[in-house]
Amino acid sequence: MTRYCPSDNMVFSGPTSLVDYFNPDKNPPLPLVELPPSLNPFVEDGVRIYAKMLTALPATNVKCLPALNLLEKGGVISLDGSTVAGNPQPIHQVTESSSGSTVTSMAMIARQHGVRSVKAWMSNKVSPTKARLMRFFGLELSLFGGPSQSSPQDPMGGISKAAADGRKQGVFNPNQYENLANPESHERWTAKQLLQQLPGIDIFCAGMGTGGTITGTGKGLKSERPGMHVIGVCVARGDKVPGPRPRELLEPVDFEWKSVVDSVEDVSSLDSYRLSMEMCRWGIVSGPSSGFSLQGLFQVLERRKREGTLDELRGSKGKPIEAVFLCCDLPFQYLDEYFDKLPESSFPPIHNENLFNVDQYGYSTTWILDPSSARTMMVYPRNPAFGLSAPECDISRRPLIFDLRSRTEFAEAHLAHACSTPLSSLQKDDPSPYEDAVLLATQWTELKARFLPEAGPVKHTCSDTGPLVETLPVAEMVSCLRQSGREALVIDYDGETAKVAVSVLRKAGVKAFSVRGGMKAMKMEGAPLEHGSAVQI
């Protein structure tokens, strides 16, 4: 068997590059990371705790290993790459009862070996996010109702339905719940790596779902370390953590987990998500089932410490207790659940949170004109319906100018042909709305109500004989601009609020622009000005 060679520098190439990448024998051992004192409350008791990062597998989860072994032992794939080398693939579909990591890993691996389809039987109670994730990986989904986790003997459960599929011609059902290739994968790879990395291991802890991980790893470890302590972790009754199961659903499992496990712990989802998040914040990025295993380990250590029997777990006097738990998955697909399970105090505050509900439209630097370009636009309009026009063109071809300043400021001086559309939330000495979250929210809300009314666009028919657009109500004016393609120029004091207005107008379908520096800059540019009141809207 080809083994990992450090001189290869982790480069996988050629026709079997993906097969080799997924093959544990052609990779270095997965990282084993000791928890820092900030995550290990038993460090003063001489306990060293290590996380085995199965999240570093190519499929980023623990189920990558049994998926490989199940498909290889079933004759669907070959880790030597022969199933990639043009040999006929008799299996056209793999089907499995799984709502996550196992069948997702199988989909990646089976596709590398020519299997066209992988189908997952999964509960109709999975989250839409998880269902979308599985479809993202190319899985065909078949839903079933009733309990989301059922025993292998339940004829209405997903395990039985997948088994029925597997009896069809060209369909393979690995059956991770009863197939010995599941636990054998962890005896073959996980246990061997741990013994190589930590020969003096005293405690191993893992969650129990199918029972394959705890059975295979525990059996492999105890073959070399018969006195070590193996902890199996179950979900607390009535609770739910992705992956593992409650005790009652493990009782009918055929794997030899009972002969391997020395103690069984029940762990809540609250502790699982909390510890997972704490590990993530320190850089051990792992999902809820990883926090689940760590909490099970903590419970055993705490109870032993309280009873005065902690030293019994020590391999030899004076030696630290070396404990390992598994990091099995990543947190990202469960983010909503973290916020549902954990109290709000677990998360840092969001400053200016009100901005999530406002200023949600696009911006572009191309919508900001320098004063010279804005003045040119006023003299040589760019209305696409007419093309570039001469200075003496009809006023209807010029850009419509929205002046957001106060009526008093407008009367003192304004650009020629501008419309006075004062914004009540805009004052001359205001800071930029981008420096004041409350001001931004207030101005955006007022601008949205003006240019994008809740009732939707106002009906308008452009006509050469109709009234000037400058005399229309604002909502109808916006409809006219959108239909005609006539451009708009937004003027304010310094150009900042105008950018907000342009964002809203662009959302309304108007080709609007702001001016860098606002009215002040236009005056300095020498733009033609008028005085007194004009069209007011």
CSV table of N, CA, C and O in Angstrom, one decimal, residues 52-117:
chain,number,residue,atom,x,y,z
A,52,LYS,N,-8.7,16.1,18.3
A,52,LYS,CA,-8.3,15.4,17.1
A,52,LYS,C,-9.1,16.0,15.9
A,52,LYS,O,-10.3,15.9,15.9
A,53,MET,N,-8.4,16.7,15.0
A,53,MET,CA,-9.1,17.6,14.1
A,53,MET,C,-9.5,16.8,12.8
A,53,MET,O,-8.9,16.9,11.7
A,54,LEU,N,-10.6,16.0,13.0
A,54,LEU,CA,-11.1,15.3,11.8
A,54,LEU,C,-11.8,16.3,10.8
A,54,LEU,O,-12.1,15.9,9.7
A,55,THR,N,-12.0,17.5,11.3
A,55,THR,CA,-12.4,18.6,10.4
A,55,THR,C,-11.4,18.9,9.3
A,55,THR,O,-11.7,19.5,8.3
A,56,ALA,N,-10.2,18.4,9.4
A,56,ALA,CA,-9.1,18.7,8.4
A,56,ALA,C,-9.2,17.6,7.3
A,56,ALA,O,-8.4,17.7,6.4
A,57,LEU,N,-10.1,16.7,7.4
A,57,LEU,CA,-10.3,15.7,6.3
A,57,LEU,C,-10.8,16.5,5.0
A,57,LEU,O,-11.4,17.6,5.2
A,58,PRO,N,-10.6,16.0,3.8
A,58,PRO,CA,-11.0,16.7,2.6
A,58,PRO,C,-12.5,17.1,2.6
A,58,PRO,O,-12.8,18.2,2.1
A,59,ALA,N,-13.3,16.3,3.2
A,59,ALA,CA,-14.8,16.6,3.2
A,59,ALA,C,-15.1,17.4,4.4
A,59,ALA,O,-16.3,17.7,4.7
A,60,THR,N,-14.1,17.7,5.2
A,60,THR,CA,-14.2,18.6,6.5
A,60,THR,C,-15.1,18.0,7.6
A,60,THR,O,-15.6,18.7,8.4
A,61,ASN,N,-15.3,16.7,7.6
A,61,ASN,CA,-16.0,16.1,8.7
A,61,ASN,C,-15.6,14.6,8.9
A,61,ASN,O,-15.0,14.0,8.0
A,62,VAL,N,-15.9,14.1,10.1
A,62,VAL,CA,-15.5,12.8,10.5
A,62,VAL,C,-16.0,11.7,9.6
A,62,VAL,O,-15.4,10.6,9.4
A,63,LYS,N,-17.2,11.9,8.9
A,63,LYS,CA,-17.8,10.8,8.1
A,63,LYS,C,-17.1,10.6,6.8
A,63,LYS,O,-17.4,9.6,6.1
A,64,CYS,N,-16.1,11.3,6.5
A,64,CYS,CA,-15.3,11.1,5.3
A,64,CYS,C,-14.6,9.7,5.4
A,64,CYS,O,-14.5,9.0,4.4
A,65,LEU,N,-14.2,9.3,6.6
A,65,LEU,CA,-13.5,8.0,6.7
A,65,LEU,C,-14.4,6.8,6.6
A,65,LEU,O,-14.1,5.9,5.8
A,66,PRO,N,-15.6,6.7,7.3
A,66,PRO,CA,-16.5,5.6,7.0
A,66,PRO,C,-17.0,5.6,5.6
A,66,PRO,O,-17.2,4.6,5.0
A,67,ALA,N,-17.2,6.8,5.0
A,67,ALA,CA,-17.7,6.9,3.6
A,67,ALA,C,-16.7,6.2,2.7
A,67,ALA,O,-17.1,5.4,1.8
A,68,LEU,N,-15.4,6.5,2.9
A,68,LEU,CA,-14.4,5.8,2.1
A,68,LEU,C,-14.4,4.3,2.2
A,68,LEU,O,-14.4,3.5,1.3
A,69,ASN,N,-14.4,3.9,3.5
A,69,ASN,CA,-14.3,2.4,3.8
A,69,ASN,C,-15.6,1.7,3.3
A,69,ASN,O,-15.5,0.6,2.8
A,70,LEU,N,-16.8,2.3,3.6
A,70,LEU,CA,-18.0,1.6,3.2
A,70,LEU,C,-18.1,1.5,1.7
A,70,LEU,O,-18.5,0.4,1.2
A,71,LEU,N,-17.7,2.5,0.9
A,71,LEU,CA,-17.8,2.4,-0.5
A,71,LEU,C,-16.7,1.5,-1.1
A,71,LEU,O,-16.9,0.7,-2.0
A,72,GLU,N,-15.5,1.5,-0.4
A,72,GLU,CA,-14.4,0.6,-0.9
A,72,GLU,C,-14.8,-0.9,-0.6
A,72,GLU,O,-14.7,-1.7,-1.5
A,73,LYS,N,-15.3,-1.2,0.6
A,73,LYS,CA,-15.6,-2.6,0.9
A,73,LYS,C,-16.8,-3.0,0.1
A,73,LYS,O,-17.0,-4.2,-0.1
A,74,GLY,N,-17.6,-2.1,-0.3
A,74,GLY,CA,-18.8,-2.5,-1.1
A,74,GLY,C,-18.5,-2.6,-2.6
A,74,GLY,O,-19.4,-2.9,-3.4
A,75,GLY,N,-17.2,-2.4,-2.9
A,75,GLY,CA,-16.8,-2.6,-4.3
A,75,GLY,C,-17.2,-1.4,-5.2
A,75,GLY,O,-17.0,-1.5,-6.5
A,76,VAL,N,-17.6,-0.3,-4.7
A,76,VAL,CA,-18.0,0.8,-5.5
A,76,VAL,C,-16.8,1.6,-5.9
A,76,VAL,O,-16.7,2.2,-7.0
A,77,ILE,N,-15.8,1.7,-5.0
A,77,ILE,CA,-14.6,2.5,-5.3
A,77,ILE,C,-13.4,1.7,-5.0
A,77,ILE,O,-13.4,0.6,-4.4
A,78,SER,N,-12.2,2.2,-5.5
A,78,SER,CA,-10.9,1.6,-5.1
A,78,SER,C,-9.9,2.7,-4.8
A,78,SER,O,-9.8,3.6,-5.7
A,79,LEU,N,-9.3,2.6,-3.7
A,79,LEU,CA,-8.4,3.7,-3.3
A,79,LEU,C,-7.1,3.6,-4.1
A,79,LEU,O,-6.3,4.6,-4.0
A,80,ASP,N,-6.9,2.6,-4.9
A,80,ASP,CA,-5.7,2.6,-5.8
A,80,ASP,C,-6.0,3.3,-7.1
A,80,ASP,O,-5.2,3.4,-8.0
A,81,GLY,N,-7.3,3.8,-7.3
A,81,GLY,CA,-7.6,4.6,-8.5
A,81,GLY,C,-8.1,3.7,-9.6
A,81,GLY,O,-8.4,4.3,-10.7
A,82,SER,N,-8.2,2.4,-9.5
A,82,SER,CA,-8.6,1.6,-10.6
A,82,SER,C,-10.0,1.9,-11.1
A,82,SER,O,-10.3,1.7,-12.3
A,83,THR,N,-10.9,2.4,-10.2
A,83,THR,CA,-12.2,2.7,-10.7
A,83,THR,C,-12.3,4.0,-11.4
A,83,THR,O,-13.3,4.4,-11.9
A,84,VAL,N,-11.2,4.7,-11.5
A,84,VAL,CA,-11.1,6.0,-12.3
A,84,VAL,C,-10.5,5.7,-13.6
A,84,VAL,O,-10.6,6.5,-14.5
A,85,ALA,N,-9.8,4.6,-13.8
A,85,ALA,CA,-9.0,4.3,-15.0
A,85,ALA,C,-9.8,3.7,-16.2
A,85,ALA,O,-9.3,2.9,-16.9
A,86,GLY,N,-11.1,4.1,-16.3
A,86,GLY,CA,-11.8,3.7,-17.4
A,86,GLY,C,-12.6,2.3,-17.3
A,86,GLY,O,-13.2,1.9,-18.2
A,87,ASN,N,-12.4,1.7,-16.1
A,87,ASN,CA,-13.2,0.5,-15.9
A,87,ASN,C,-14.7,0.7,-15.7
A,87,ASN,O,-15.1,1.8,-15.2
A,88,PRO,N,-15.5,-0.1,-16.2
A,88,PRO,CA,-17.0,0.1,-16.1
A,88,PRO,C,-17.4,0.2,-14.6
A,88,PRO,O,-16.9,-0.6,-13.8
A,89,GLN,N,-18.4,1.1,-14.4
A,89,GLN,CA,-18.9,1.2,-13.0
A,89,GLN,C,-20.3,0.6,-13.0
A,89,GLN,O,-21.2,1.2,-13.6
A,90,PRO,N,-20.4,-0.5,-12.3
A,90,PRO,CA,-21.7,-1.2,-12.3
A,90,PRO,C,-22.8,-0.5,-11.5
A,90,PRO,O,-24.0,-0.7,-11.6
A,91,ILE,N,-22.4,0.4,-10.6
A,91,ILE,CA,-23.3,1.1,-9.7
A,91,ILE,C,-23.6,2.4,-10.3
A,91,ILE,O,-22.7,3.2,-10.6
A,92,HIS,N,-24.9,2.7,-10.4
A,92,HIS,CA,-25.3,4.0,-11.0
A,92,HIS,C,-25.8,5.0,-9.9
A,92,HIS,O,-25.9,6.2,-10.1
A,93,GLN,N,-26.1,4.4,-8.7
A,93,GLN,CA,-26.6,5.2,-7.6
A,93,GLN,C,-26.2,4.6,-6.3
A,93,GLN,O,-26.3,3.4,-6.0
A,94,VAL,N,-25.8,5.5,-5.3
A,94,VAL,CA,-25.6,5.2,-3.9
A,94,VAL,C,-26.7,5.8,-3.2
A,94,VAL,O,-27.1,7.0,-3.4
A,95,THR,N,-27.3,5.1,-2.3
A,95,THR,CA,-28.5,5.6,-1.5
A,95,THR,C,-28.2,5.4,0.0
A,95,THR,O,-27.8,4.3,0.4
A,96,GLU,N,-28.4,6.4,0.9
A,96,GLU,CA,-28.1,6.2,2.3
A,96,GLU,C,-29.1,7.0,3.1
A,96,GLU,O,-29.5,8.1,2.7
A,97,SER,N,-29.4,6.6,4.3
A,97,SER,CA,-30.2,7.3,5.3
A,97,SER,C,-29.2,8.2,6.0
A,97,SER,O,-28.4,7.8,6.8
A,98,SER,N,-29.3,9.5,5.7
A,98,SER,CA,-28.3,10.5,6.4
A,98,SER,C,-28.8,11.9,6.1
A,98,SER,O,-29.3,12.1,5.0
A,99,SER,N,-28.7,12.7,7.0
A,99,SER,CA,-29.1,14.1,6.8
A,99,SER,C,-28.0,15.1,6.9
A,99,SER,O,-28.1,16.2,7.2
A,100,GLY,N,-26.8,14.6,6.5
A,100,GLY,CA,-25.6,15.5,6.6
A,100,GLY,C,-24.3,14.9,6.1
A,100,GLY,O,-24.2,14.5,5.0
A,101,SER,N,-23.4,14.7,7.1
A,101,SER,CA,-22.0,14.5,6.7
A,101,SER,C,-21.7,13.2,6.0
A,101,SER,O,-20.9,13.2,5.0
A,102,THR,N,-22.4,12.1,6.4
A,102,THR,CA,-22.1,10.8,5.8
A,102,THR,C,-22.4,10.8,4.3
A,102,THR,O,-21.5,10.5,3.5
A,103,VAL,N,-23.6,11.2,4.0
A,103,VAL,CA,-24.0,11.1,2.6
A,103,VAL,C,-23.4,12.2,1.7
A,103,VAL,O,-23.1,12.0,0.5
A,104,THR,N,-23.1,13.3,2.3
A,104,THR,CA,-22.4,14.4,1.6
A,104,THR,C,-21.0,13.9,1.2
A,104,THR,O,-20.5,14.1,0.1
A,105,SER,N,-20.3,13.3,2.2
A,105,SER,CA,-19.0,12.7,1.9
A,105,SER,C,-19.1,11.7,0.8
A,105,SER,O,-18.2,11.6,-0.1
A,106,MET,N,-20.1,10.8,0.9
A,106,MET,CA,-20.2,9.8,-0.1
A,106,MET,C,-20.4,10.3,-1.5
A,106,MET,O,-20.0,9.8,-2.5
A,107,ALA,N,-21.2,11.4,-1.6
A,107,ALA,CA,-21.5,12.1,-2.9
A,107,ALA,C,-20.2,12.5,-3.5
A,107,ALA,O,-20.0,12.3,-4.7
A,108,MET,N,-19.3,13.1,-2.8
A,108,MET,CA,-18.0,13.6,-3.3
A,108,MET,C,-17.2,12.4,-3.8
A,108,MET,O,-16.6,12.4,-4.9
A,109,ILE,N,-17.1,11.4,-2.9
A,109,ILE,CA,-16.2,10.3,-3.2
A,109,ILE,C,-16.7,9.4,-4.4
A,109,ILE,O,-16.0,9.1,-5.3
A,110,ALA,N,-18.0,9.1,-4.3
A,110,ALA,CA,-18.6,8.3,-5.4
A,110,ALA,C,-18.5,9.0,-6.7
A,110,ALA,O,-18.3,8.3,-7.8
A,111,ARG,N,-18.7,10.3,-6.8
A,111,ARG,CA,-18.6,11.0,-8.1
A,111,ARG,C,-17.2,10.8,-8.7
A,111,ARG,O,-17.0,10.7,-9.9
A,112,GLN,N,-16.2,10.8,-7.8
A,112,GLN,CA,-14.8,10.7,-8.3
A,112,GLN,C,-14.6,9.3,-9.0
A,112,GLN,O,-13.6,9.1,-9.8
A,113,HIS,N,-15.5,8.4,-8.7
A,113,HIS,CA,-15.3,7.0,-9.2
A,113,HIS,C,-16.4,6.6,-10.2
A,113,HIS,O,-16.6,5.4,-10.4
A,114,GLY,N,-17.1,7.6,-10.7
A,114,GLY,CA,-18.0,7.4,-11.8
A,114,GLY,C,-19.4,7.1,-11.5
A,114,GLY,O,-20.2,6.7,-12.4
A,115,VAL,N,-19.8,7.2,-10.2
A,115,VAL,CA,-21.2,7.0,-9.8
A,115,VAL,C,-22.0,8.3,-10.1
A,115,VAL,O,-21.6,9.4,-9.7
A,116,ARG,N,-23.0,8.1,-10.9
A,116,ARG,CA,-23.8,9.3,-11.4
A,116,ARG,C,-24.6,10.0,-10.4
A,116,ARG,O,-24.9,11.2,-10.4
A,117,SER,N,-25.2,9.2,-9.4
A,117,SER,CA,-26.2,9.8,-8.5
A,117,SER,C,-26.0,9.3,-7.1
A,117,SER,O,-25.7,8.1,-6.9
